[in-house]
Coordinates of C-alpha atoms and ligand atoms in Angstrom, one line a residue:
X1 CA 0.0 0.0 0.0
X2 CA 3.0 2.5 -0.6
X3 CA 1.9 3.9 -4.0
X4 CA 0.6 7.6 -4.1
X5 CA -3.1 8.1 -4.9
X6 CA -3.4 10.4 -7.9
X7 CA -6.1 13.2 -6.7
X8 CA -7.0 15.2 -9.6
X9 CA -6.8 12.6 -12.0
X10 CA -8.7 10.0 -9.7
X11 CA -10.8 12.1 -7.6
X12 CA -13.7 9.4 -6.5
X13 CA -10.8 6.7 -6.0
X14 CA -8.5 8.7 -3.9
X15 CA -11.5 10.5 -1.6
X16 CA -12.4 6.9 -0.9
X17 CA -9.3 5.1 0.2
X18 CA -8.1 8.0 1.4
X19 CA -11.1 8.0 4.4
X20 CA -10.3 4.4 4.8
X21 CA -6.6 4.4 5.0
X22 CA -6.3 7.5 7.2
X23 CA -9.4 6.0 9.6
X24 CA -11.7 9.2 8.7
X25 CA -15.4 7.3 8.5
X26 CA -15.6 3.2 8.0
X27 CA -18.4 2.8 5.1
X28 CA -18.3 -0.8 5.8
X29 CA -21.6 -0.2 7.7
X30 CA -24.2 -2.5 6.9
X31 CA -27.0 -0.1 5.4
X32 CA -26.6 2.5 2.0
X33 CA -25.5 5.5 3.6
X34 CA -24.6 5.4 7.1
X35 CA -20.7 5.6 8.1
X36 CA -18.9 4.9 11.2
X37 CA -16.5 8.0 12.6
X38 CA -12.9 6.4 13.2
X39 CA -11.6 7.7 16.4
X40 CA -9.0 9.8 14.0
X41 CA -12.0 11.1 12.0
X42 CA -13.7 11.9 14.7
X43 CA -10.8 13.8 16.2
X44 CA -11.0 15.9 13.3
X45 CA -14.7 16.5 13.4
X46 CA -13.8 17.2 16.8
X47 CA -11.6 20.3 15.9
X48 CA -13.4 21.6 13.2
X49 CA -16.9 21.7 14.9
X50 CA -15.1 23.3 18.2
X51 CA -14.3 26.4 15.7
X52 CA -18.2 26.4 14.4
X53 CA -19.5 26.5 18.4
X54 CA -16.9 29.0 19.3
X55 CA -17.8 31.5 16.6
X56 CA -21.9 30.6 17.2
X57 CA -21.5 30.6 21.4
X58 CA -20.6 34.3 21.0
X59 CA -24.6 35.5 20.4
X60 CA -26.4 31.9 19.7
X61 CA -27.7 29.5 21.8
X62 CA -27.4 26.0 22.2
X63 CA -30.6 23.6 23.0
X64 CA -31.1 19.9 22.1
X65 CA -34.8 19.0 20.4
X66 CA -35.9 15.5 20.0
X67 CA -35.1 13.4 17.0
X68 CA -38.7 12.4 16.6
X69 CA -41.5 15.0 15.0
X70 CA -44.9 13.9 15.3
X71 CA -46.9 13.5 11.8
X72 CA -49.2 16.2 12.2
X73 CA -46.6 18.7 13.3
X74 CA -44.3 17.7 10.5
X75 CA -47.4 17.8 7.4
X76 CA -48.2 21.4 8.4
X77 CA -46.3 23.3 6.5
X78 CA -47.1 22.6 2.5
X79 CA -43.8 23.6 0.7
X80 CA -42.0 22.3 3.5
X81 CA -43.7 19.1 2.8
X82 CA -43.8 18.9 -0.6
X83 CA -39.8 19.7 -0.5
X84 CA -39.2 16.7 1.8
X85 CA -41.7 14.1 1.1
X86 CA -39.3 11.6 -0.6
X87 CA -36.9 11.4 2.0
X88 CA -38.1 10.9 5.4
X89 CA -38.2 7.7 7.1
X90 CA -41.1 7.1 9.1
X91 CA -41.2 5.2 12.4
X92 CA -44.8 3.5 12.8
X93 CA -44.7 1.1 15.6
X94 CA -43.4 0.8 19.0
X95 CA -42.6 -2.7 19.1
X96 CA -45.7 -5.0 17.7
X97 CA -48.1 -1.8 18.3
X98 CA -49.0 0.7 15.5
X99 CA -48.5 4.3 16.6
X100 CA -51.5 6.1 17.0
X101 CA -49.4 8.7 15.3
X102 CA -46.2 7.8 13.2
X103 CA -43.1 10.0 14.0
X104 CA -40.9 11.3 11.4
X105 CA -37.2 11.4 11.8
X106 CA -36.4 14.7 11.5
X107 CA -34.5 15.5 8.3
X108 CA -34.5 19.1 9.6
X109 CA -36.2 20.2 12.4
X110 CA -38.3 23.0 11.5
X111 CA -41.1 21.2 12.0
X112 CA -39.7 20.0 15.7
X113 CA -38.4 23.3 16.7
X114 CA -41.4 26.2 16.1
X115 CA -44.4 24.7 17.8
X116 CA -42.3 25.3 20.9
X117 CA -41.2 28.4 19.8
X118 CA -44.8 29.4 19.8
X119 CA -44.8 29.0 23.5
X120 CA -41.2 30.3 24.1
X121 CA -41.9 33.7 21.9
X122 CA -44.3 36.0 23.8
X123 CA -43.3 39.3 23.3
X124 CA -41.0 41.8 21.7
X125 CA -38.3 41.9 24.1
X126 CA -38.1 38.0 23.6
X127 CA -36.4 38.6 20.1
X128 CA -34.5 37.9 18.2
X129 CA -33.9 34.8 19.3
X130 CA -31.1 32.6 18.1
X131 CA -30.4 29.1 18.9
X132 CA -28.6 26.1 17.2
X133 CA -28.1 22.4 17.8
X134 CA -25.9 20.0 16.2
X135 CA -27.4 16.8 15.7
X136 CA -28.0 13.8 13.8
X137 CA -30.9 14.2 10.7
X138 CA -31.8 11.8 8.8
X139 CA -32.7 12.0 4.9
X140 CA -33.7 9.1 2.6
X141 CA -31.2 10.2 -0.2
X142 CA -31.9 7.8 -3.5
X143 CA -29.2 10.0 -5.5
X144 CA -25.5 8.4 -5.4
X145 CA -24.5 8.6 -2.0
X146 CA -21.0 9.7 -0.9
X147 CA -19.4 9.4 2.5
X148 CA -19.4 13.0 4.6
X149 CA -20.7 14.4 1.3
X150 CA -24.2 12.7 0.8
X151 CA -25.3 10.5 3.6
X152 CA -28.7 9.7 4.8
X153 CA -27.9 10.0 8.5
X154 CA -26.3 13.6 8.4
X155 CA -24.1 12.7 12.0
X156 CA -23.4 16.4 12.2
X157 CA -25.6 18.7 11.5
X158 CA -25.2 22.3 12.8
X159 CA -28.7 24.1 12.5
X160 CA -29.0 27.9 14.1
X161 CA -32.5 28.8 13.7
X162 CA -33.5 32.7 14.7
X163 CA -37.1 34.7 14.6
X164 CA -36.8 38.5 14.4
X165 CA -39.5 41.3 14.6
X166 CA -39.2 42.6 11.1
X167 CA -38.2 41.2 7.7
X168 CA -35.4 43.4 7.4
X169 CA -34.1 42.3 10.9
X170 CA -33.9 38.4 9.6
X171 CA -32.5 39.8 6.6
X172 CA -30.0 41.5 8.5
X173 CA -29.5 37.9 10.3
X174 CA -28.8 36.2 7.0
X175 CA -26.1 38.3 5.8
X176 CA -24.6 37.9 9.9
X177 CA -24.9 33.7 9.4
X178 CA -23.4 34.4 5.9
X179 CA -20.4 36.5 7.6
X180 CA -20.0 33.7 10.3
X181 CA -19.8 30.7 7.4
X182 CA -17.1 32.8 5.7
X183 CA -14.7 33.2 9.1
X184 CA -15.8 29.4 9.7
X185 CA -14.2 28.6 6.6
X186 CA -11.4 30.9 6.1
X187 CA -10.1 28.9 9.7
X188 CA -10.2 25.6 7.9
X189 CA -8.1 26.9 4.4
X190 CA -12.0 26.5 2.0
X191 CA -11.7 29.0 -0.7
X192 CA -15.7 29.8 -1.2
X193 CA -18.0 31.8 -3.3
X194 CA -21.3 32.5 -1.8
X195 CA -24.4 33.0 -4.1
X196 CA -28.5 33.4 -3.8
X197 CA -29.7 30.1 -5.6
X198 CA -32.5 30.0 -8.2
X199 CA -35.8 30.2 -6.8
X200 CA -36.3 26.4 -8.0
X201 CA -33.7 25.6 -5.7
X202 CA -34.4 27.4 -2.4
X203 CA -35.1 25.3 1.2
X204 CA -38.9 24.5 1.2
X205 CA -40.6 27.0 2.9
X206 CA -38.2 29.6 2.3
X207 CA -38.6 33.2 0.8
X208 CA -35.3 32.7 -0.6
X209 CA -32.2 30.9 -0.1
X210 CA -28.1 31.9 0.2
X211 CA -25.5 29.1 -0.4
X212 CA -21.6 28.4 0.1
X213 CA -20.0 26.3 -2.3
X214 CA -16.8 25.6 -3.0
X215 CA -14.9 23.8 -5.8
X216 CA -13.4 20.3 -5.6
X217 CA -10.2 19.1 -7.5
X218 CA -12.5 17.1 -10.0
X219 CA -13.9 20.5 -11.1
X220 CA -17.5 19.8 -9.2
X221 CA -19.0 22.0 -6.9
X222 CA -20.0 20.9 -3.2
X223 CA -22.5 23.2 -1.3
X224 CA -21.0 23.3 2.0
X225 CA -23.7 25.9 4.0
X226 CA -26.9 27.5 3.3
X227 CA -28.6 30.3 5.0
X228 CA -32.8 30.8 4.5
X229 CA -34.6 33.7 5.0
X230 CA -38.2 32.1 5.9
X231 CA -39.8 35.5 5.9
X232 CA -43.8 34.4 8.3
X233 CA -44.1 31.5 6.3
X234 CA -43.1 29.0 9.1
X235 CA -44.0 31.5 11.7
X236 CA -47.7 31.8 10.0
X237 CA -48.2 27.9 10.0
X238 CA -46.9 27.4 13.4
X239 CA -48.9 30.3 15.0
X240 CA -45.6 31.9 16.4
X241 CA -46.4 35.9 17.2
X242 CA -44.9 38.4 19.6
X243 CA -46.7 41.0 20.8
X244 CA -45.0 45.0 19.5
X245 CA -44.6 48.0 22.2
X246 CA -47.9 49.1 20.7
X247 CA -49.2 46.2 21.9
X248 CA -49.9 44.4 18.2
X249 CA -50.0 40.6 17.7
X250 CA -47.4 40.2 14.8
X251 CA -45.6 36.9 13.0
X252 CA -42.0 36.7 14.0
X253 CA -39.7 36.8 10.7
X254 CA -37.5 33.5 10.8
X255 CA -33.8 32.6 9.5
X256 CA -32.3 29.0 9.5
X257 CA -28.7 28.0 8.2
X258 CA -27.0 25.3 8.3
X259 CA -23.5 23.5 8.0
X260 CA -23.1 19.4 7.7
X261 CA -20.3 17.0 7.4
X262 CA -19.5 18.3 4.3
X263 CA -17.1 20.8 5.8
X264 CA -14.9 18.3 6.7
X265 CA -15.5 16.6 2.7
X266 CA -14.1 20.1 1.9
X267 CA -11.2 19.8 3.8
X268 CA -9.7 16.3 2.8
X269 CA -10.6 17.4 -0.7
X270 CA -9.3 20.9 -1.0
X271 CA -5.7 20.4 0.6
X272 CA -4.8 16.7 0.2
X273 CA -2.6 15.4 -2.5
X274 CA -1.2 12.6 -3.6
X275 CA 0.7 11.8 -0.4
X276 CA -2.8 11.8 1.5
X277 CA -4.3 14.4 4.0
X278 CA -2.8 18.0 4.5
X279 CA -4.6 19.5 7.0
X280 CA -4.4 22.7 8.7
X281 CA -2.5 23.1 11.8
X282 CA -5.5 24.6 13.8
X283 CA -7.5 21.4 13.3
X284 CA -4.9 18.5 13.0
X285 CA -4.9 16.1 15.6
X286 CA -1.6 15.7 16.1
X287 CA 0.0 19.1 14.7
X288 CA 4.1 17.6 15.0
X289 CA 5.6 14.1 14.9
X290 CA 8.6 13.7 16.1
X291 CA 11.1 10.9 14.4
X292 CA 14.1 9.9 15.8
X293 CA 16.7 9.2 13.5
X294 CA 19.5 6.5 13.8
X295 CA 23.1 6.5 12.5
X296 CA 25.8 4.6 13.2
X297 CA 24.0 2.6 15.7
X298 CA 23.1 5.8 17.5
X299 CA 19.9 7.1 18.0
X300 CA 18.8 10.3 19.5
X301 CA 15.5 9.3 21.5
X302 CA 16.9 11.0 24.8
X303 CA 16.5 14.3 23.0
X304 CA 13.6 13.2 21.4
X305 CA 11.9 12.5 24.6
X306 CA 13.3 16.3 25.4
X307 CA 12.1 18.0 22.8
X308 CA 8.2 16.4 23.6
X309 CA 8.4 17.3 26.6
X310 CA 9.3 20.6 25.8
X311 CA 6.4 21.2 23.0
X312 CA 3.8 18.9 24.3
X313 CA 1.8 21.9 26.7
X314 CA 1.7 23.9 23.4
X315 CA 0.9 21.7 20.7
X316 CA -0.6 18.2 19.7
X317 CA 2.7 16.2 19.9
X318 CA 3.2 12.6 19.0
X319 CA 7.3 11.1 19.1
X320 CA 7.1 7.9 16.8
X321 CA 9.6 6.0 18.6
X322 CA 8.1 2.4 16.9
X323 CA 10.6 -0.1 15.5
X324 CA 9.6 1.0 12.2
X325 CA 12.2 2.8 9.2
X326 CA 12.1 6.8 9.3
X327 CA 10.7 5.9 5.6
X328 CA 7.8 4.1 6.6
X329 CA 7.3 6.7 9.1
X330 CA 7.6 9.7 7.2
X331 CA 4.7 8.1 4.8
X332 CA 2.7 7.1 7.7
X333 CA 2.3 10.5 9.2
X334 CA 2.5 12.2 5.9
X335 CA -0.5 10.2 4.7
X336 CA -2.4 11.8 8.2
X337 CA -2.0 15.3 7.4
X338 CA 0.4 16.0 9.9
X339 CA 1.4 19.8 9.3
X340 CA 5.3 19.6 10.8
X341 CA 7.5 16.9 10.8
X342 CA 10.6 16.6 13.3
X343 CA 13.4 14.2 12.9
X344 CA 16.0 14.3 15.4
X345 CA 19.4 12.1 14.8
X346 CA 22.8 12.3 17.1
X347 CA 24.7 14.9 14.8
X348 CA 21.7 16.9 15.1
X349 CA 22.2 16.7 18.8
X350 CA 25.8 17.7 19.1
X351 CA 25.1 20.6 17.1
X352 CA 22.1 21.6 19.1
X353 CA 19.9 21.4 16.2
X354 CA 16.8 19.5 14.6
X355 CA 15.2 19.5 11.2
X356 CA 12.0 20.5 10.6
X357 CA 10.3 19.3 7.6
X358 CA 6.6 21.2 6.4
X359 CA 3.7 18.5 5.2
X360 CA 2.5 21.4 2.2
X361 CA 5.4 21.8 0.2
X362 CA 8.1 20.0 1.6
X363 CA 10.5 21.8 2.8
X364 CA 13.5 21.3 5.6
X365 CA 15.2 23.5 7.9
X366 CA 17.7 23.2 10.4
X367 CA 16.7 24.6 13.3
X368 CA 18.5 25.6 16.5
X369 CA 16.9 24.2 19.8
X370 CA 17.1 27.4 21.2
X371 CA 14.7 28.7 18.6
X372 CA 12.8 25.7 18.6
X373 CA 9.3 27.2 19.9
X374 CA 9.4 30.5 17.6
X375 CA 10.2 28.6 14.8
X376 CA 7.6 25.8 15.2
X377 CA 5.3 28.7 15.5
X378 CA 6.2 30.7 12.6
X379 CA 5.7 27.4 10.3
X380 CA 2.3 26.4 11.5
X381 CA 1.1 29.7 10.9
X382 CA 2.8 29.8 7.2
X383 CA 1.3 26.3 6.8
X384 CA -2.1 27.9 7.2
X385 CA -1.2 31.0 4.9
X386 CA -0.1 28.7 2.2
X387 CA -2.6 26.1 2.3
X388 CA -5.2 28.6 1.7
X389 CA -3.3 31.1 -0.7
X390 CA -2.6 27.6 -2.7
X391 CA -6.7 26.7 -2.5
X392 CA -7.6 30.0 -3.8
X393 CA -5.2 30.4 -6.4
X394 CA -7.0 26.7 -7.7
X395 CA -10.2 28.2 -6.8
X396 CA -10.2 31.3 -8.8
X397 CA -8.3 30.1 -11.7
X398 CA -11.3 27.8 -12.5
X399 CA -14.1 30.6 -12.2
X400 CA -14.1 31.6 -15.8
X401 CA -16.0 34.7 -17.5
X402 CA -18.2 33.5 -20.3
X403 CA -20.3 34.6 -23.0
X404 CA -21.8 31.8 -24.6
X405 CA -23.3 28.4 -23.5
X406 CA -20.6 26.6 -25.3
X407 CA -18.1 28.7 -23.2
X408 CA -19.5 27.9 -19.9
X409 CA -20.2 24.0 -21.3
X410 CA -16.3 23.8 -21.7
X411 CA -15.8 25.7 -18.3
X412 CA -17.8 23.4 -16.3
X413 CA -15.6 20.5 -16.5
X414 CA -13.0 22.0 -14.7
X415 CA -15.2 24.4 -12.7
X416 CA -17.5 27.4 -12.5
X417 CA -18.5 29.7 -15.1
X418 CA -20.0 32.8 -14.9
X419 CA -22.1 34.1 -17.1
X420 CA -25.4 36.8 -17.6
X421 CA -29.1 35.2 -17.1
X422 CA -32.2 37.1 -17.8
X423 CA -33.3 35.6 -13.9
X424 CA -36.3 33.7 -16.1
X425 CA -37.0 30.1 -15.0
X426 CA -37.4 28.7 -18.3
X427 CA -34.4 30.6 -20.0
X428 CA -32.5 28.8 -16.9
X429 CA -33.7 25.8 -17.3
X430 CA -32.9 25.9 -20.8
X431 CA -29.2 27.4 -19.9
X432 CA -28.9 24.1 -17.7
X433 CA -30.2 21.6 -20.0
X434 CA -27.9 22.9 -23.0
X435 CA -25.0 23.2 -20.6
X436 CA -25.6 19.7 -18.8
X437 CA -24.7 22.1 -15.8
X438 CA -26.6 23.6 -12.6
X439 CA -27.5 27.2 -11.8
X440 CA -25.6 27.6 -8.7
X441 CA -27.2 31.0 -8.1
X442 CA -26.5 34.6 -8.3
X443 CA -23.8 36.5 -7.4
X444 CA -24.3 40.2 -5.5
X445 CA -21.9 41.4 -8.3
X446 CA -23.8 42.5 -11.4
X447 CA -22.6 43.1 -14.6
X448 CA -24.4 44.4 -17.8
X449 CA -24.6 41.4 -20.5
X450 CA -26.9 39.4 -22.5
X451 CA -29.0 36.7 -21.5
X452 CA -27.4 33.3 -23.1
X453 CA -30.8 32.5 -24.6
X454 CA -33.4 35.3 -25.0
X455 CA -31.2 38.0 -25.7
X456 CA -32.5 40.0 -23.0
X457 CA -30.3 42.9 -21.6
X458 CA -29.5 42.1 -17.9
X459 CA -27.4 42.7 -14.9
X460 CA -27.5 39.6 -13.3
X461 CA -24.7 37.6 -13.4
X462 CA -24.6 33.4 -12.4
X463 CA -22.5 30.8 -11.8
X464 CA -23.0 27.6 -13.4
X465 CA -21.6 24.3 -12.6
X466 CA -21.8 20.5 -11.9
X467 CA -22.4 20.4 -8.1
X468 CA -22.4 17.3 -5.9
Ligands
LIG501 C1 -31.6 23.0 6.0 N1 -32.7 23.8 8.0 O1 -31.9 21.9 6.3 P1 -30.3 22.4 3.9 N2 -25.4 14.7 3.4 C2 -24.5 15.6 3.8 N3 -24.8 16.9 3.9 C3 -26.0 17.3 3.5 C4 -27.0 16.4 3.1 C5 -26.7 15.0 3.0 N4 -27.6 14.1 2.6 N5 -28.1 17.2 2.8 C6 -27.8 18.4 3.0 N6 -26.5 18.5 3.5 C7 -32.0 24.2 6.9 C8 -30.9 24.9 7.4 C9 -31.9 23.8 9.2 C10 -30.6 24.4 8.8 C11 -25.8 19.8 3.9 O2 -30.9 23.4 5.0 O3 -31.3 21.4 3.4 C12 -25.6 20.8 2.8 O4 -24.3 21.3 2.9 O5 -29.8 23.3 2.8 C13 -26.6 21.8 3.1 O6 -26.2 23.1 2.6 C14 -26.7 21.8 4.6 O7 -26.6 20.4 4.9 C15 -28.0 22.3 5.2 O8 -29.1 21.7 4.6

């Protein structure tokens, strides 16, 4: 198993062994779409949903709803329905006993959360609210399904859910969420473009929907967030009304966004190469292996032992001191994504020195162990600078400006392409069949062009694409 997995050229391939060799998820499980988190993959999870809580704990908060919504709560609202339908499972007995009323798994829990916010909203000076839970959901997917990128339990779903006096306050909410996903993802390295997708596209229920989407290296896009503005529509179904200083019964205006396992897809896909994982320092679980190295006999593991002691209060620190070759060792912890690589041999320790060695491009430097700690520090924070200059450089050179539908057919199989739409359904549906592409959505930037198929003068600008 020491050959290199070829990334671009062999995207599905490599994704796959990749989660199984590193221990991400185990898709060994017995049932279509349900994966197993690996301690190490759950490590990471760990990490990178600690980042999501911090930056939501700072005005959200967190509650725990049950998994089960009742039929009649879940059938109320009719786009939400409709939208859903196809993929919730259904639990209908308790043991050999029908249910007098079946319970839905929540695939979302709209439909769980706002009958209680009907009895938790009361007045003005309840709002806004904002709360969020990260849960399991569960959605019978019958397109292809992909580990961490299309599952049909989502094991970590992060859904913020927020009511607001006034439209332009949940509006105001929406752009906030949209802020949030950005800082969320510039901390993991994820390059992202954020657009408002077609209305055919939006969340059931919703007045309109925002996405985040990056770019993977087979030239597909993944949606890896989405915020809704739900405007009263939930708010009218469930009954959920504050009451104004002037003493008015109003509808609270509603927001939901939310953030699945796909972030961690993203970041396996986005920095990894042929060598396996290359993950940012902030979220790797260990952050610096240390290797001794033998010569002449000699080894160095007295100073190894040193030196972790030394770094292990600071940083995720693992010494490799198995009977295994440096070689076999350097591909092991390579192949894991570790960010800094020490090695440690006996001329290193007469001189006082060590070699560091970075996981992103490869380079060594000798190091004095005085300077140990600055140094360690300076490199994990250039690791993070150059894993996401690196991303966006592969990001942006595959957004491409195009005119035509054959330009933006060709630009679509390496990534996005942006082009001018009329903001018609049917020229968009035409735009997607003759591209074989999606309408991501829109972009806030506008530019004066021609719609692709009716001619029409326009400002709006898309991207199209083949998503995931
Ligand atoms: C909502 N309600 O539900 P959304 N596997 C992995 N990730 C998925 C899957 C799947 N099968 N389906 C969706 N996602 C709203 C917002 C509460 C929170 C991910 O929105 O249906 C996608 O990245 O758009 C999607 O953007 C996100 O979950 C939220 O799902």
């Amino acid at each position: 198993m020491r050959e290199r997995l070829p990334r671009k050229e062999k995207f599905s391939e490599w994704y796959n062994e990749l989660l199984l060799r590193t221990e991400i998820v185990d898709v060994r499980y017995p049932s279509k779409g349900l994966c197993v988190w690996y301690p190490f993959g759950f490590s990471l999870r760990r990490r990178i949903y600690s980042i999501l809580r911090s930056l939501l704990d700072v005005d959200h908060q967190e509650v725990l709803f049950p998994l089960l919504i009742p039929e009649n709560e879940f059938m109320k609202e009719s786009e939400h329905i409709k939208g859903f339908e196809e993929e919730v499972y259904w639990v209908t007995k308790g043991g050999s006993t029908p249910l007098e009323m079946p319970l839905a798994l929540r695939p979302t829990s709209e439909t769980a959360i706002y009958p209680m916010l009907q009895l938790w909203i009361r007045s003005h000076v309840d709002l806004p609210l904002k709360i969020y839970q990260i849960v399991n959901t569960f959605r019978y997917e019958t397109k292809h399904t992909r580990p961490l990128i299309r599952v049909r339990e989502i094991t970590s779903f992060k859904e913020a859910h927020t009511a607001h006096a006034t439209w332009a306050e949940a509006e105001e909410q929406v752009k906030a969420a949209l802020k949030l996903y950005s800082e969320f993802f510039r901390r993991l390295a994820i390059p992202h473009v954020i657009t408002k997708r077609p209305d055919w596209d939006k969340f059931p229920g919703a007045d309109y929907s925002m996405a985040v989407d990056t770019l993977m290296p087979d030239g597909k896009t993944l949606q890896i967030g989405t915020v809704h503005h739900l405007g009263t529509n939930f708010a009218e179904t469930f009954d959920v009304r504050y009451e104004d200083p002037e003493g008015e019964q109003r509808y609270v205006n509603q927001t939901c966004y939310g953030i699945s396992e796909r972030c961690v897809a993203a970041v396996i896909a986005v920095h990894g190469d042929d060598r396996g994982l290359v993950l940012p320092p902030e979220i790797a679980p260990t952050q610096i292996i240390i290797i001794p190295i033998v010569s002449k006999g000699k080894d160095a593991l007295g100073a190894c032992k040193r030196i972790l002691d030394m770094l292990k209060d600071v940083y995720r620190v693992v010494l490799d001191n198995s009977q295994e070759r440096p070689g076999a060792k350097y591909y092991k912890w390579e192949m894991k994504g570790v960010p800094l690589r020490v090695e440690i041999g006996p001329r290193d320790m007469e001189r006082g020195e060590v070699t560091l060695v970075r996981r992103d491009t490869f380079e060594r430097e000798t190091v004095a162990i005085s300077k140990l700690n600055d140094a360690i520090e300076d490199k994990l924070g250039a690791i993070h600078a150059n894993l996401y200059e690196r991303a966006r450089q592969s990001f942006d050179s595959r957004i491409v400006d195009c005119k035509t539908l054959d330009e933006a057919k060709t630009a679509i199989r390496k990534g996005m392409a942006k082009i001018s739409w009329c903001g018609e359904e049917e020229c968009g549906l035409c735009m997607e069949d003759r591209t074989g592409g999606d309408i991501l959505g829109e972009l806030a930037k506008t530019k004066r062009g021609e719609c692709p198929i009716c001619g029409k003068k326009t400002d709006k600008v898309v991207l199209m694409a083949r998503a995931y």
